[in-house]
Short mmCIF file of N, CA and C in Angstrom, two decimals:
data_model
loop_
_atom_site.label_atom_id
_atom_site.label_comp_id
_atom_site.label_asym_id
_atom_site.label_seq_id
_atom_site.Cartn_x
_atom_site.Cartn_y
_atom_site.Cartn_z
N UNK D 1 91.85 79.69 92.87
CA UNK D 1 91.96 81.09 92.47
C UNK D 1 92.54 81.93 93.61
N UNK D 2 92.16 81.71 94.61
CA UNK D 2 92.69 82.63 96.10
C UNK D 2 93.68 82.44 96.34
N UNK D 3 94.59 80.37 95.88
CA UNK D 3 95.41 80.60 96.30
C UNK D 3 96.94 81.28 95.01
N UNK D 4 96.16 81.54 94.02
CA UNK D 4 96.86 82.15 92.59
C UNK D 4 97.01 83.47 93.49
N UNK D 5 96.01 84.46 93.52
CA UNK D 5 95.81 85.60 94.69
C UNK D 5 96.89 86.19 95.18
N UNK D 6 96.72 84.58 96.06
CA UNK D 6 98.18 85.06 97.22
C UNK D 6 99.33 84.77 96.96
N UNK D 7 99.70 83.98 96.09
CA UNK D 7 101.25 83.68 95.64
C UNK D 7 101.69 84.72 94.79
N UNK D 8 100.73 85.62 94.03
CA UNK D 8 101.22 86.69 92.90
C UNK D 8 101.25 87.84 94.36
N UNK D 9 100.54 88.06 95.19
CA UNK D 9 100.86 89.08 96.02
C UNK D 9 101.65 89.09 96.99
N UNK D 10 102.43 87.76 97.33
CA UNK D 10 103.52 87.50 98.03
C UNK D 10 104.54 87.87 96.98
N UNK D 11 104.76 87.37 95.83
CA UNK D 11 105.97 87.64 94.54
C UNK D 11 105.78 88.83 94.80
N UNK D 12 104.81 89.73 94.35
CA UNK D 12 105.17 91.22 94.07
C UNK D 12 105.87 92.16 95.80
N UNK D 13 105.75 91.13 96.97
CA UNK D 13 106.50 91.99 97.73
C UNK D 13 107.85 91.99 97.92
N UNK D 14 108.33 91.01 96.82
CA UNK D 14 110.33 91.49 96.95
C UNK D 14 110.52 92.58 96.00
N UNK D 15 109.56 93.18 94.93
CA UNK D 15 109.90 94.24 94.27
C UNK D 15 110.01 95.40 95.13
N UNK D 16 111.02 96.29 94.70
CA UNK D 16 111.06 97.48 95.53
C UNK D 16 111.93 98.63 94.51
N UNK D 17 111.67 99.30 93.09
CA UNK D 17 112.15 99.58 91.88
C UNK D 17 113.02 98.57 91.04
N UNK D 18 114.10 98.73 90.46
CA UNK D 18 114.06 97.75 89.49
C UNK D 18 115.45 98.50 88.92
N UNK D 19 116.07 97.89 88.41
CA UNK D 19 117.57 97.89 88.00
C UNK D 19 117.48 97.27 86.52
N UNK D 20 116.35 96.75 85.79
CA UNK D 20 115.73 96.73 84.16
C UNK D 20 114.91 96.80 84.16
N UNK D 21 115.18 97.97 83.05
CA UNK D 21 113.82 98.90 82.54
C UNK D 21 113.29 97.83 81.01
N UNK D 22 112.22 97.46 81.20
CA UNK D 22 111.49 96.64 79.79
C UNK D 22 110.52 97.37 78.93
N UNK D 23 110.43 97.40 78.16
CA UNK D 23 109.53 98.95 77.14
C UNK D 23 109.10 97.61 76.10
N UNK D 24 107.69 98.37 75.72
CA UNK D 24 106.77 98.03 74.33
C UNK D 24 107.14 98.71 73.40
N UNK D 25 107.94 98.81 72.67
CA UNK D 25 108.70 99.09 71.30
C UNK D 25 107.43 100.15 70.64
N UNK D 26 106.42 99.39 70.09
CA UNK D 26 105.24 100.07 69.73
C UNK D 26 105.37 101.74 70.45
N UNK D 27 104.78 101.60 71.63
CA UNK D 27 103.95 102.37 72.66
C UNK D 27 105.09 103.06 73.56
N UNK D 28 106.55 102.80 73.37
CA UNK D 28 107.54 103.14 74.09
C UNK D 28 107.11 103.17 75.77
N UNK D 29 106.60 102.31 75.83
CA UNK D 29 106.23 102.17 77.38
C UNK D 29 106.89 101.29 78.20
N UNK D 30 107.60 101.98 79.38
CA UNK D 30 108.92 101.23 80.16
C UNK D 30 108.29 101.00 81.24
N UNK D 31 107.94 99.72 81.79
CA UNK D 31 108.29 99.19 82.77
C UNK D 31 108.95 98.45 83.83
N UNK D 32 108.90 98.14 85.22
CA UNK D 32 110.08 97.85 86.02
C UNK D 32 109.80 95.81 85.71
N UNK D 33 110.57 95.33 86.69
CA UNK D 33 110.65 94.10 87.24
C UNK D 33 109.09 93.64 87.71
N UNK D 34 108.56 94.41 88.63
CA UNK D 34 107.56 94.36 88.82
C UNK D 34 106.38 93.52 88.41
N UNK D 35 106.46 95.07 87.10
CA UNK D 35 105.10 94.96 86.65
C UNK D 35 105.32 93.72 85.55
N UNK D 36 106.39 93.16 85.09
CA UNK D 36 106.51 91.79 84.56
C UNK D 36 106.27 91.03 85.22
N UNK D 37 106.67 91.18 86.01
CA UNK D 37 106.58 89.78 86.86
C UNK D 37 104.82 89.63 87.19
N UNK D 38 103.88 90.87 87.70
CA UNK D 38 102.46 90.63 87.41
C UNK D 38 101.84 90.54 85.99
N UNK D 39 102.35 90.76 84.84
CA UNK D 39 101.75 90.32 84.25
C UNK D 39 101.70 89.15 83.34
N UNK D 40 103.15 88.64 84.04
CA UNK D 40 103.40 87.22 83.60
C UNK D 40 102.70 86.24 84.57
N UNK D 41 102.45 86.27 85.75
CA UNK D 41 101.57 85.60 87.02
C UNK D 41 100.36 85.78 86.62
N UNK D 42 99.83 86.79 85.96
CA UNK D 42 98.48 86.89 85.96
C UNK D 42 97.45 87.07 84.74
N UNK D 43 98.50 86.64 83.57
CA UNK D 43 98.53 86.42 81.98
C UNK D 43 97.76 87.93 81.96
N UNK D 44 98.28 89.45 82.04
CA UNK D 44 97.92 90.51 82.37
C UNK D 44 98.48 91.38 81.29
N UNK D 45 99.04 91.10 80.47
CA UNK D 45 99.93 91.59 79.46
C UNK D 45 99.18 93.28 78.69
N UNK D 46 97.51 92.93 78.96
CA UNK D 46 96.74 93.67 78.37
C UNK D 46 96.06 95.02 79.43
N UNK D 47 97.21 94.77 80.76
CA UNK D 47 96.81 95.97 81.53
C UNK D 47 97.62 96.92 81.21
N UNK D 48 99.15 96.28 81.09
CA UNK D 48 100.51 97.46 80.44
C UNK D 48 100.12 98.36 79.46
N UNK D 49 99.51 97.37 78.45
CA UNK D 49 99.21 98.16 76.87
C UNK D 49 97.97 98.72 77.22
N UNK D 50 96.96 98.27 77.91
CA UNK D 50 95.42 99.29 78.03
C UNK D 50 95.82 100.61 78.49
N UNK D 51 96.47 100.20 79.84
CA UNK D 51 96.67 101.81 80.93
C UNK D 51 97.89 102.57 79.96
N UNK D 52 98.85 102.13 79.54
CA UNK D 52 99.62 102.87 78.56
C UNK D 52 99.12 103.74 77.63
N UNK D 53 98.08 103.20 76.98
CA UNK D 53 97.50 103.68 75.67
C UNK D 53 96.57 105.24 76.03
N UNK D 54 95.92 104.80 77.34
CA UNK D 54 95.27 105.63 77.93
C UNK D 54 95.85 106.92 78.87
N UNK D 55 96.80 106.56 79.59
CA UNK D 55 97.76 107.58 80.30
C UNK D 55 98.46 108.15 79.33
N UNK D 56 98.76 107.63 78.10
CA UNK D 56 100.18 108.48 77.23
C UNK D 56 98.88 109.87 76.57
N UNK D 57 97.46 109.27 76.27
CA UNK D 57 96.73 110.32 75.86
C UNK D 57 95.90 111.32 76.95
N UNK D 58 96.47 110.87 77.88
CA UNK D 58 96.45 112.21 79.66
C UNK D 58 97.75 113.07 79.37
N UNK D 59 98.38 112.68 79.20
CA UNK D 59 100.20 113.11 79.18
C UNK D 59 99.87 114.70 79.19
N UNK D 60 98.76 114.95 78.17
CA UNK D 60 98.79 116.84 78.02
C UNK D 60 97.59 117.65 79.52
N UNK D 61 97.19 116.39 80.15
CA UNK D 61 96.49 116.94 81.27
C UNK D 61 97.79 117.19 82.52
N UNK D 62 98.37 116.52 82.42
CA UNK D 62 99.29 116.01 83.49
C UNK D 62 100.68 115.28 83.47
N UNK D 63 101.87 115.32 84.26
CA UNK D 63 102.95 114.96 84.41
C UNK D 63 103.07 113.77 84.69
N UNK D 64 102.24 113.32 86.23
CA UNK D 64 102.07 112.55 86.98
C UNK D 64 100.40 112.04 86.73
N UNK D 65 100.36 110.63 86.88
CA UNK D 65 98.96 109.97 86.74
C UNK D 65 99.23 108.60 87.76
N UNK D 66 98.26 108.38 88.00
CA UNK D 66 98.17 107.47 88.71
C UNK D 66 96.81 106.59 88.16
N UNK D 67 97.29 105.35 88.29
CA UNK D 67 95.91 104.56 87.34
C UNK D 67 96.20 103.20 88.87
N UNK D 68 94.64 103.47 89.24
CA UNK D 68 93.67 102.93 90.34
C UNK D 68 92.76 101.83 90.05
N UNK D 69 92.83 100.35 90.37
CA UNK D 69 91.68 99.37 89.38
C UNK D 69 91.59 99.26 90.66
N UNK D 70 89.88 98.79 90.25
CA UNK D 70 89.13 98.00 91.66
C UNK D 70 88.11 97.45 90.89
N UNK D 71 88.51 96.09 91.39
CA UNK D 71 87.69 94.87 90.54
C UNK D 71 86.37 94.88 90.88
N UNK D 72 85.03 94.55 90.69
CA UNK D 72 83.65 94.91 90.70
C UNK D 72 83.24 93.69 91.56
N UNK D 73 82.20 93.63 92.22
CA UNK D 73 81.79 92.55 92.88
C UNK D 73 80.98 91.96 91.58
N UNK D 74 80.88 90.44 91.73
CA UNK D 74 79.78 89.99 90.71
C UNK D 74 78.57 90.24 90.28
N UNK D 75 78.31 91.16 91.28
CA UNK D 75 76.91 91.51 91.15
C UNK D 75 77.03 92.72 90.15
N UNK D 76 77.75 93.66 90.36
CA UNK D 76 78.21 94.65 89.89
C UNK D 76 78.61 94.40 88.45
N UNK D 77 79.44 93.69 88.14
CA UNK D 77 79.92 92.57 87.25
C UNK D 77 78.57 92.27 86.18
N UNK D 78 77.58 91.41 86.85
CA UNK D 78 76.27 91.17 85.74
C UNK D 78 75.62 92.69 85.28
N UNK D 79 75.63 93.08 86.17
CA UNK D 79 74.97 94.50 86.02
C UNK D 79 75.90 95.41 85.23
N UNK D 80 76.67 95.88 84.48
CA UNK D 80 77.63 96.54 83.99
C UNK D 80 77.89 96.47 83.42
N UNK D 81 78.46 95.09 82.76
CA UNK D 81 79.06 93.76 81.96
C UNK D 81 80.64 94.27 81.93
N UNK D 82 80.93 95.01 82.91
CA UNK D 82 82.52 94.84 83.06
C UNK D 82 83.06 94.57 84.43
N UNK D 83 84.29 93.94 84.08
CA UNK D 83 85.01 93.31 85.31
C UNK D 83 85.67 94.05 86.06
N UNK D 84 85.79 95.28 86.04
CA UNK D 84 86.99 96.00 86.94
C UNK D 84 86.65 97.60 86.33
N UNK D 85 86.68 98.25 87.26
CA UNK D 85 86.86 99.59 86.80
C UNK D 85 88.25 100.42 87.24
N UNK D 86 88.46 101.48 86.15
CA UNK D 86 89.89 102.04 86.36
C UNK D 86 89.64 103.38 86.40
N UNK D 87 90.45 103.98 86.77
CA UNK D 87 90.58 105.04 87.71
C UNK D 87 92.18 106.10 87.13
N UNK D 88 91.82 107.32 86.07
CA UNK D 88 93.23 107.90 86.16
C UNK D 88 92.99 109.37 86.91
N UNK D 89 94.04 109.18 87.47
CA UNK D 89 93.96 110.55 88.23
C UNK D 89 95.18 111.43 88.43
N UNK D 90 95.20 112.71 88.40
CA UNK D 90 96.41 113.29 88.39
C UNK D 90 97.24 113.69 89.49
N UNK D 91 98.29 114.19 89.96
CA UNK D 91 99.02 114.33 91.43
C UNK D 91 98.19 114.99 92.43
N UNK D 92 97.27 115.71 92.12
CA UNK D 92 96.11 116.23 92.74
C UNK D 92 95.17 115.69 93.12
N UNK D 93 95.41 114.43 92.45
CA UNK D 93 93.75 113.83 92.74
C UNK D 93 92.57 113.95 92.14
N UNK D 94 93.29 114.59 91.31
CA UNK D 94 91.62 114.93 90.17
C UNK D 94 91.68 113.99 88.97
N UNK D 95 90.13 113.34 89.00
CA UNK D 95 90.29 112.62 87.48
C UNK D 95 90.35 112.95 86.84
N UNK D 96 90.95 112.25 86.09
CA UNK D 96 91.05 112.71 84.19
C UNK D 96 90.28 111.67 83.24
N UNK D 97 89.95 110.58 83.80
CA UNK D 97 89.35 109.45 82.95
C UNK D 97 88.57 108.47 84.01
N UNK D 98 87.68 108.02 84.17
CA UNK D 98 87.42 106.75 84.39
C UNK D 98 86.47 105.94 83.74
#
């Protein structure tokens, strides 16, 4: 698993924007090179469409969002029963969701 880790976080450091734009037809949601490339490394397909679904219904708080995950320790994890918590926040820094 650590060493999955580090090979998807070595790949993602030749990205640096992106020259094709890829969109969810559905959800009209465009992303770069990038974020394919993590969510093909990390069978992740369901972070594009989660944070999409959720930022497009911020859209009337804000211009700019920024969506922040930080995965839970296990302990945290049994206790919670979720794996990661997310984080939207606007150019200010103020949440709008978590």
């Amino acid at each position: 698993m650590k060493t999955q880790v580090n090979e998807i976080k070595e790949g993602l450091q030749h990205f640096h924007g992106s020259e094709t734009i890829f969109q969810i037809p559905l959800l009209r949601t465009r992303y770069t090179n990038g974020l394919k490339y993590l969510a093909e490394a990390a069978e992740c397909f369901w972070l594009i469409t989660d944070t999409s679904i959720i930022a497009k219904s911020l859209m009337n708080r804000s211009e700019f969002i920024t969506i922040d995950f930080k995965r839970l320790s296990e302990d945290k994890q049994d206790f919670t029963g979720y794996e990661a918590e997310i984080i939207y926040t606007d150019g200010n820094d103020n949440i709008l969701e978590k």
